Short mmCIF file of C-alpha atoms and ligand atoms in Angstrom, two decimals:
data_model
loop_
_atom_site.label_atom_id
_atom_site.label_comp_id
_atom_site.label_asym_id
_atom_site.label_seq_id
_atom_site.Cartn_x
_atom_site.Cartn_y
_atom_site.Cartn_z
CA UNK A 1 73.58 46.54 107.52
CA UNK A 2 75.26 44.46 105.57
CA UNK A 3 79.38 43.92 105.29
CA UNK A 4 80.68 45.50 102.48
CA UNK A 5 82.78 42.27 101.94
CA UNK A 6 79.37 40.64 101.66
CA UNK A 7 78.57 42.24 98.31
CA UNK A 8 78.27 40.41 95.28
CA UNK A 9 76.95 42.90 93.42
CA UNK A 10 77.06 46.48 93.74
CA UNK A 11 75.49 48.39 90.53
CA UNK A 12 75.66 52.33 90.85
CA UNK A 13 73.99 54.88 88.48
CA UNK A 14 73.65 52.62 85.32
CA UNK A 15 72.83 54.41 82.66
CA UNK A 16 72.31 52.61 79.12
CA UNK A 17 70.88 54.23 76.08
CA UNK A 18 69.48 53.68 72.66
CA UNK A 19 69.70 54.86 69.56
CA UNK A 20 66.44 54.91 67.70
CA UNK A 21 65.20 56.46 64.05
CA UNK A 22 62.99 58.49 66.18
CA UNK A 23 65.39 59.48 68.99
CA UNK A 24 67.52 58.52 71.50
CA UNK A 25 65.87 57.55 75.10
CA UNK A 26 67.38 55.99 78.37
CA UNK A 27 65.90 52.21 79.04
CA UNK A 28 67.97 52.79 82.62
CA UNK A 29 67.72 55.59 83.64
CA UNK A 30 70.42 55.92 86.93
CA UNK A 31 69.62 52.59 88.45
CA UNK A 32 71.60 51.48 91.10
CA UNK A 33 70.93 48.25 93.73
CA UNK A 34 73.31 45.54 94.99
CA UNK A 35 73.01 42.10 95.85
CA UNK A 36 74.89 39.86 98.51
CA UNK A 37 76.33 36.64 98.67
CA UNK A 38 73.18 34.12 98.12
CA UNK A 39 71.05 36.77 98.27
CA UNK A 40 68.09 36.73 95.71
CA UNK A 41 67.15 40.55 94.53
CA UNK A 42 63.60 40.21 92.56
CA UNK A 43 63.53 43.38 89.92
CA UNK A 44 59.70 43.97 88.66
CA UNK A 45 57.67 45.83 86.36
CA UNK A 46 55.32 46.43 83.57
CA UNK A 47 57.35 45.39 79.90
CA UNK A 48 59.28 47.59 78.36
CA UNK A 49 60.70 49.37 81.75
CA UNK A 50 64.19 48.18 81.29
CA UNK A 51 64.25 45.12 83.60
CA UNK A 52 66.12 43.24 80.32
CA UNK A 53 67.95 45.86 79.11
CA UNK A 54 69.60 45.86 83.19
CA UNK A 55 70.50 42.30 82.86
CA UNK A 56 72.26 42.56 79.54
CA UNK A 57 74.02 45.74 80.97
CA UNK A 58 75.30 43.74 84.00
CA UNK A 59 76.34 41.14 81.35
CA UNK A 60 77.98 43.88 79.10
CA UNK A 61 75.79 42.13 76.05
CA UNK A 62 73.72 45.75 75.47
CA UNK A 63 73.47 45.29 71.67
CA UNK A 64 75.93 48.26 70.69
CA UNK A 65 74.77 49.98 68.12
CA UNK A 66 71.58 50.83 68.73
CA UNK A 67 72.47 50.43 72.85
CA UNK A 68 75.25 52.16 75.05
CA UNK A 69 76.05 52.15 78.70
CA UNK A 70 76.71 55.65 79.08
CA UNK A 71 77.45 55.91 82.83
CA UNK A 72 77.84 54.09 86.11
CA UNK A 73 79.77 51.44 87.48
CA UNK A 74 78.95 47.48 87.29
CA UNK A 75 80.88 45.87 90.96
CA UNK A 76 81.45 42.24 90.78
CA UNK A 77 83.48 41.18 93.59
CA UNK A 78 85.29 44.44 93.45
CA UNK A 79 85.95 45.05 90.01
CA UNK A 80 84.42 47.59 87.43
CA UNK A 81 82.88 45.18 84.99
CA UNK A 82 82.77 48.47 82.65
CA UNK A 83 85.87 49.62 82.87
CA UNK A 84 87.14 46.10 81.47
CA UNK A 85 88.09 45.70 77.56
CA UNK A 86 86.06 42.88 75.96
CA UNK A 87 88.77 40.41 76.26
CA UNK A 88 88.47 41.09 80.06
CA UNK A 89 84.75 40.88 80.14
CA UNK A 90 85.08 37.53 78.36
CA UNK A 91 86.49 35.93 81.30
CA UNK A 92 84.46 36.84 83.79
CA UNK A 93 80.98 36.21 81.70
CA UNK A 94 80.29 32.47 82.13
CA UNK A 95 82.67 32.83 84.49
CA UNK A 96 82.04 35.10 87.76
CA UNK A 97 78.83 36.42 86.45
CA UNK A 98 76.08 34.17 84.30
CA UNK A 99 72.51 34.48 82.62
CA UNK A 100 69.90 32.68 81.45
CA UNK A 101 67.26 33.81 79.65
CA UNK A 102 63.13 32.79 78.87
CA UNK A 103 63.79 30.52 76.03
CA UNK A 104 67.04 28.66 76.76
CA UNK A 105 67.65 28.40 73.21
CA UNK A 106 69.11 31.90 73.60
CA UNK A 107 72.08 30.05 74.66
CA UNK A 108 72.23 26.99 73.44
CA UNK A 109 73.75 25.92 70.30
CA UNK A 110 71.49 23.59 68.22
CA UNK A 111 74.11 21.76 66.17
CA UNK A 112 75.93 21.23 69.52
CA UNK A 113 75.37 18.40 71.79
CA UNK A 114 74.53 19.56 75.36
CA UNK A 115 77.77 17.94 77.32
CA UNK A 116 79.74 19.55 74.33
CA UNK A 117 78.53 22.79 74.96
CA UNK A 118 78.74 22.53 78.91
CA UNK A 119 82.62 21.44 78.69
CA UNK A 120 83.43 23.93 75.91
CA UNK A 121 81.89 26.64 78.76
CA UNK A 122 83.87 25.29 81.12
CA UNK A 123 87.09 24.90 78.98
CA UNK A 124 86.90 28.61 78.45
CA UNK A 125 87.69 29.55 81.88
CA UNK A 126 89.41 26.40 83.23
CA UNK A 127 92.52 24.60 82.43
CA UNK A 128 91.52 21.06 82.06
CA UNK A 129 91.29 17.96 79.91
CA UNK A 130 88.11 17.23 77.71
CA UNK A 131 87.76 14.00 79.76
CA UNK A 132 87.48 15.93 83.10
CA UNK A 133 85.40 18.70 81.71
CA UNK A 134 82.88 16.15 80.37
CA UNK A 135 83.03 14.51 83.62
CA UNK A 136 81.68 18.02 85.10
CA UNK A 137 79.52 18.36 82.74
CA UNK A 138 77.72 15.25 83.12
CA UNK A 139 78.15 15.87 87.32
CA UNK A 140 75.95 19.41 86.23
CA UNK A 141 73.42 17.88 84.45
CA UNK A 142 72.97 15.18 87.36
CA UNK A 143 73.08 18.47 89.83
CA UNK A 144 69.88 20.02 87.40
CA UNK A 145 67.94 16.98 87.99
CA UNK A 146 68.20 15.50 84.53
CA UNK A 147 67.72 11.90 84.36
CA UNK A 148 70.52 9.85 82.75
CA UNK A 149 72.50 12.54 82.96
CA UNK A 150 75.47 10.56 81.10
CA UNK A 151 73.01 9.88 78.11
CA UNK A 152 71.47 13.30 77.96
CA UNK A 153 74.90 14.66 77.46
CA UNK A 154 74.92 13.08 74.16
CA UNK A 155 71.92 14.72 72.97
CA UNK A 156 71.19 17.88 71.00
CA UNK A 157 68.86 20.61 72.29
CA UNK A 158 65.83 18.99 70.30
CA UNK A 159 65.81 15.84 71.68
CA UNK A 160 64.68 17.86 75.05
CA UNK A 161 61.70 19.09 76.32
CA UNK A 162 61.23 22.45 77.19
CA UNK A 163 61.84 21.84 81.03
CA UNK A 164 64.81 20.06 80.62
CA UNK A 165 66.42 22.50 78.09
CA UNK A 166 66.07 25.22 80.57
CA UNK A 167 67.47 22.67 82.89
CA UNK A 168 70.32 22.55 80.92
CA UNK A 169 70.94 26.03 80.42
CA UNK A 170 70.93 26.36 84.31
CA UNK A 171 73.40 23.55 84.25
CA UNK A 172 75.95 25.56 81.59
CA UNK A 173 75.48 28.85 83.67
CA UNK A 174 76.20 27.28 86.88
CA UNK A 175 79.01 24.85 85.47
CA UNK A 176 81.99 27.96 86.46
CA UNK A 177 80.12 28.58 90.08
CA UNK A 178 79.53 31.89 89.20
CA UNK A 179 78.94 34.34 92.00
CA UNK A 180 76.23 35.71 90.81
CA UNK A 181 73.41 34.30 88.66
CA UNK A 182 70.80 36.54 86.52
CA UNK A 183 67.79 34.84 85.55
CA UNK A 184 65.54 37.21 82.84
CA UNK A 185 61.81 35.32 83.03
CA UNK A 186 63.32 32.02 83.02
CA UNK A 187 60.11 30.23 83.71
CA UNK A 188 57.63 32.58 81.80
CA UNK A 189 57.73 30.23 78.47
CA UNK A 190 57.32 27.14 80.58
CA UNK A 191 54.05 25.27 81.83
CA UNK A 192 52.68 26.00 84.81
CA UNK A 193 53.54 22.54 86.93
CA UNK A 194 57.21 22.98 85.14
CA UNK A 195 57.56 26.70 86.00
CA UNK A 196 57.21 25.40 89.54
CA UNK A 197 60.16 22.57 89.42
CA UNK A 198 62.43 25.59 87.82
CA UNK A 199 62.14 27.83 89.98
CA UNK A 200 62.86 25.22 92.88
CA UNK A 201 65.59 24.26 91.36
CA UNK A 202 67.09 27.76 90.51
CA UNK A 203 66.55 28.32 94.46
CA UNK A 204 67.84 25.06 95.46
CA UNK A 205 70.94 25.18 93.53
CA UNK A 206 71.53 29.01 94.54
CA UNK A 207 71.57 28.03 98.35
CA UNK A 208 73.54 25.28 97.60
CA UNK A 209 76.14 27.04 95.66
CA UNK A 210 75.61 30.82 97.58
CA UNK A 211 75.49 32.04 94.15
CA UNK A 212 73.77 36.06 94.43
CA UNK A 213 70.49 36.15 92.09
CA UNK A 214 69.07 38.83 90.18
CA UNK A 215 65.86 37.25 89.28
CA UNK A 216 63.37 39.27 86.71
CA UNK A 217 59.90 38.01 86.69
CA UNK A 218 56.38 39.75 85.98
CA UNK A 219 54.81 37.16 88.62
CA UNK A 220 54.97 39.05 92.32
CA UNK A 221 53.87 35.68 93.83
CA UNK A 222 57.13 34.32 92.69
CA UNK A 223 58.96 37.76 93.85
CA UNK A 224 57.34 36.57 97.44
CA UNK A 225 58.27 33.32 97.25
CA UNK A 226 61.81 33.61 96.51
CA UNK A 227 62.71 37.00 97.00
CA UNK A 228 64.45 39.12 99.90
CA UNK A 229 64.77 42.23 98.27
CA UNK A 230 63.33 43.67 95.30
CA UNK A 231 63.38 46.82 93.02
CA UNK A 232 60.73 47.99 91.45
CA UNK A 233 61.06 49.73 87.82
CA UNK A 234 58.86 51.99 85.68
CA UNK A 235 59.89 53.59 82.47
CA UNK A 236 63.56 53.01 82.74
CA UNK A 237 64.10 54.21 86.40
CA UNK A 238 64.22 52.62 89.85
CA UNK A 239 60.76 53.79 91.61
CA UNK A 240 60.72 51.33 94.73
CA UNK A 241 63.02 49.12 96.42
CA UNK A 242 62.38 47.22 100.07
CA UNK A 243 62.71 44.43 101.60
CA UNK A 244 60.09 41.76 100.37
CA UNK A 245 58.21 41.95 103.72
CA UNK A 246 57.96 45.63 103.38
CA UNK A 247 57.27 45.84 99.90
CA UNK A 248 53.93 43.64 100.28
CA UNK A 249 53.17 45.12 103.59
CA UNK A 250 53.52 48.83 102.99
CA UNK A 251 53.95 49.80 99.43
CA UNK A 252 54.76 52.92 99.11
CA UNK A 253 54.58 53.88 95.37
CA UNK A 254 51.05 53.78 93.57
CA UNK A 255 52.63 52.66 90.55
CA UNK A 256 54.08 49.31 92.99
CA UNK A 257 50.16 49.63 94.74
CA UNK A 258 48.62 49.06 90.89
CA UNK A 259 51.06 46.12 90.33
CA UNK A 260 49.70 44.61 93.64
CA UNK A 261 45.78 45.08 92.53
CA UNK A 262 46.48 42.96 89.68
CA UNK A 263 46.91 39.84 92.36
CA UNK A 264 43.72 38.49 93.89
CA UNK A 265 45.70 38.77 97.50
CA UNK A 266 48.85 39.32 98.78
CA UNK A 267 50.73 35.65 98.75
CA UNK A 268 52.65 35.53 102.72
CA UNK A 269 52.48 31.75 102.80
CA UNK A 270 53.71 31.54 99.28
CA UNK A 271 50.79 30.16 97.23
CA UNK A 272 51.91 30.40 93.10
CA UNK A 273 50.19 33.17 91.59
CA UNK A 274 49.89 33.67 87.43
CA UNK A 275 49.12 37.11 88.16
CA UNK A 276 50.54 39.24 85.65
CA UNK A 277 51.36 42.82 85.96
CA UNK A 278 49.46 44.15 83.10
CA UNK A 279 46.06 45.90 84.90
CA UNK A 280 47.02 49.33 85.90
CA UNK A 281 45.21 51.69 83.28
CA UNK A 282 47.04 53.73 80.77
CA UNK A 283 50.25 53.15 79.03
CA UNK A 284 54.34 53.07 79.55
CA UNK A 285 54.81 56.72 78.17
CA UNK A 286 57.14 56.86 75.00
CA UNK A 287 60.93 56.47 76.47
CA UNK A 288 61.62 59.06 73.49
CA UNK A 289 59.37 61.97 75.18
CA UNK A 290 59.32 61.47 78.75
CA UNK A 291 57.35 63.99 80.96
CA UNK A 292 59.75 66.34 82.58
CA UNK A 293 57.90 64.78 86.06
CA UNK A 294 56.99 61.78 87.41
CA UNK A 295 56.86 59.40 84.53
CA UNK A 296 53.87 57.81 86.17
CA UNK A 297 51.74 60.77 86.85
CA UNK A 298 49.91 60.80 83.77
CA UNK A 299 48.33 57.45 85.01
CA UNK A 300 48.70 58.11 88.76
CA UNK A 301 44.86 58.99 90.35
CA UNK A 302 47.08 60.53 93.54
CA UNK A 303 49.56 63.14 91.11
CA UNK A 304 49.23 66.72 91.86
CA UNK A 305 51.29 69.38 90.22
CA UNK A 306 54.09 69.13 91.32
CA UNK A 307 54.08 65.74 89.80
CA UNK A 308 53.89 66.55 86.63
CA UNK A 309 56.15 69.22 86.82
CA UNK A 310 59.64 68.05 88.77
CA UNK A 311 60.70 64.40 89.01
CA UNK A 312 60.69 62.71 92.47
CA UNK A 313 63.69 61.87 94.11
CA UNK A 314 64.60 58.25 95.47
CA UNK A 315 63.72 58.80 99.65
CA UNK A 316 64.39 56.66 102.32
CA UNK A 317 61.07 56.06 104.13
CA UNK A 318 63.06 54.08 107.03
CA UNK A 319 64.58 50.96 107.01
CA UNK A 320 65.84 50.94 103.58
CA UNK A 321 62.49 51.60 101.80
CA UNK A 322 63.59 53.98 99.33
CA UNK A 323 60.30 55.11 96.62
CA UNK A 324 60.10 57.97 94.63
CA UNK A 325 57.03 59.62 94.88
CA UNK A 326 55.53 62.73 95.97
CA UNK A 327 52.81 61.76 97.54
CA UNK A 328 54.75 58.67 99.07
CA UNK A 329 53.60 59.76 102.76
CA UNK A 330 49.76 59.91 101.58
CA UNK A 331 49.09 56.84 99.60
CA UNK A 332 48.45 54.40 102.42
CA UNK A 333 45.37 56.48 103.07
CA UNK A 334 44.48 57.69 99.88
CA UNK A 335 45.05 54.70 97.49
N1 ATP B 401 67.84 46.25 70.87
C1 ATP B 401 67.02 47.27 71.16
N2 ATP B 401 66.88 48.32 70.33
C2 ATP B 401 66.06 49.36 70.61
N3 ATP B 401 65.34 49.44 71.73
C3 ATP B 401 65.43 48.43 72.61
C4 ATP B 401 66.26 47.29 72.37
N4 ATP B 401 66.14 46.43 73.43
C5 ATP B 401 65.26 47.02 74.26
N5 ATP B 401 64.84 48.20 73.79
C6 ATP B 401 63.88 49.13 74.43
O1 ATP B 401 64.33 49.40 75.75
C7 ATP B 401 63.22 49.53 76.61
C8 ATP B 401 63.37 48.56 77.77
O2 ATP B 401 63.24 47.24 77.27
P1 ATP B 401 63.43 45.93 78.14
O3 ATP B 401 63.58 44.81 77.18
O4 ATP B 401 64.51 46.14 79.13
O5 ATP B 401 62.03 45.82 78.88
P2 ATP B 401 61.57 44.71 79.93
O6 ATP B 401 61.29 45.44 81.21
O7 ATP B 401 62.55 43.61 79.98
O8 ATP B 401 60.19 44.24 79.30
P3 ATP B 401 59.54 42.76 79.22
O9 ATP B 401 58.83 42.58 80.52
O10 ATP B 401 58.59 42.87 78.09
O11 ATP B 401 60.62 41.77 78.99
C9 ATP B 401 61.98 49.27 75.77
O12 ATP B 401 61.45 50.50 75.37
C10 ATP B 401 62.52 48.50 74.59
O13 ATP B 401 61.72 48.71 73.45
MG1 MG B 402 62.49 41.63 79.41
#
């Protein structure tokens, strides 16, 4: 096992909650996971399971009200991002910990040009001159694979494409060397040949820089591409984690096995998949009502009664395989 020294990332009962006119329900639901040093963790799962609403937790960016993190602790190279006050948190995000997001306009300011907005990221957290934080700017842009990096820098967002704004957003979240990088769907708005080049170059720079990932994606052939652990989620909770080579070899949830049918085969050598993990029949239950159960019982062709009635708990099927399911020991030869 790993070093403790090793961690990045160490995430421990995260709670968050919302607010809602018709109740309030838990979009994590005691999640907990960590993530070492240029490690990439893959988290997965239908929409609406709370893959986002992790990220923005990690980030402390929960929109508060209708959201709260109501318990847990957030480790970033030892320290409690939770416990922090804002002015705390605001120099360490950008900083230590970054994210982009599916449409990079999420972060980028339109009126701004992009070197502008890279040095004024960079100026937040480091003493230095305009000239020299230009100078890194442009050097970040170069590192992103933009072409003419020094003329690009005098550009606003619209004069990009679509590829090379999400290049520069990767180029502003990586400008501080943060330790570790979240990426929510950053390829899902893109093209199919440019989703390729993004992801390369999320993976390149990550080895390069030994930057810890947290990389959210619907696409498990990109989770076995780039992966080496993941976490599986369904209806605000962690169901399945594993390695990646255990995950694809021996599932061990049904609700991981139904994500899985939804790809033609199982991609070892790493061949780009679109599948999409949207075939398992039924419905993410309401948040508001959850069963007092398994959450994924009502769709589950293995749950027995005890499913329904008494939530599994996380086990540890060897190795670090931890699912929560009942019938965990069965559905190899059932499912
Ligand atoms: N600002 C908000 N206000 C109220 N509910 C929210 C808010 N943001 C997210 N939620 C709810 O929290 C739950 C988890 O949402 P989240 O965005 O984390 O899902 P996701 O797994 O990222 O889905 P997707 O794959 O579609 O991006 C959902 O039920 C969602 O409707
Ligand atoms: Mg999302």
């Amino acid at each position: 096992m790993a070093d403790k020294s090793d961690l990045v990332l160490e995430v421990k009962n995260l709670k968050t909650v919302f607010f809602t006119n018709s109740g309030l329900f838990k979009a994590v639901d005691d999640v907990s996971f960590t993530v070492k040093r240029g490690e990439t963790l893959a988290i997965v799962g239908e929409s609406g399971c709370g893959k986002s609403v992790t990220a923005l937790s990690l980030m402390r960016l929960v929109p508060d009200p209708p959201g709260r993190i109501v318990g847990g602790t957030v480790t970033l190279e030892g320290t409690d991002l939770l416990a922090l006050d804002e002015a705390q948190m605001r120099a360490v995000r950008g900083n230590r910990i970054s994210m982009i997001f599916q449409e990079p306009m999420t972060s980028l300011n339109p009126v701004m040009r992009i070197g502008d907005q890279i040095v004024e990221a960079v100026r937040l957290h480091r003493a230095m001159s305009a000239k020299a934080a230009w100078n890194i700017a442009v050097e970040m842009l170069r590192l992103v694979r933009i072409p003419e990096p020094a003329r690009r820098a005098r550009e606003y967002p619209h004069q990009l494409s679509g590829g090379m704004r999400q290049r520069a957003m990767i180029a502003m979240a990586l400008a501080c060397r943060p330790a570790l990088l979240i990426a929510d769907e950053p390829t899902t708005a893109l093209d199919v040949t440019i989703q390729a080049q993004i992801l390369a170059l999320i993976l390149d720079l990550q080895k390069e820089l030994g930057t810890g990932l947290v990389l959210i994606t619907h696409d498990l052939g990109v989770v076995a591409q780039t992966a080496q652990r993941v976490i599986v989620m369904y209806a605000g909770r962690k169901v399945e984690e594993a390695s990646v080579e255990a995950l694809f070899a021996d599932p061990k949830h049904p609700y991981t096995r139904g994500l899985m049918a939804s790809i033609p085969s199982v991609p070892a050598s790493g061949a780009a998949t679109q599948a999409r993990l949207n075939e398992i029949p039924g419905t993410v239950p309401s948040l508001v009502r959850l069963p007092p159960g398994c959450a994924f019982a009502p769709r589950c062709k293995l749950a027995v009664k005890r499913c329904q009635d008494e939530y599994p708990p996380l086990m540890d099927w060897g190795g670090g395989h931890l699912a929560a399911c009942w019938r965990a020991a069965d559905v190899a030869e059932v499912a």
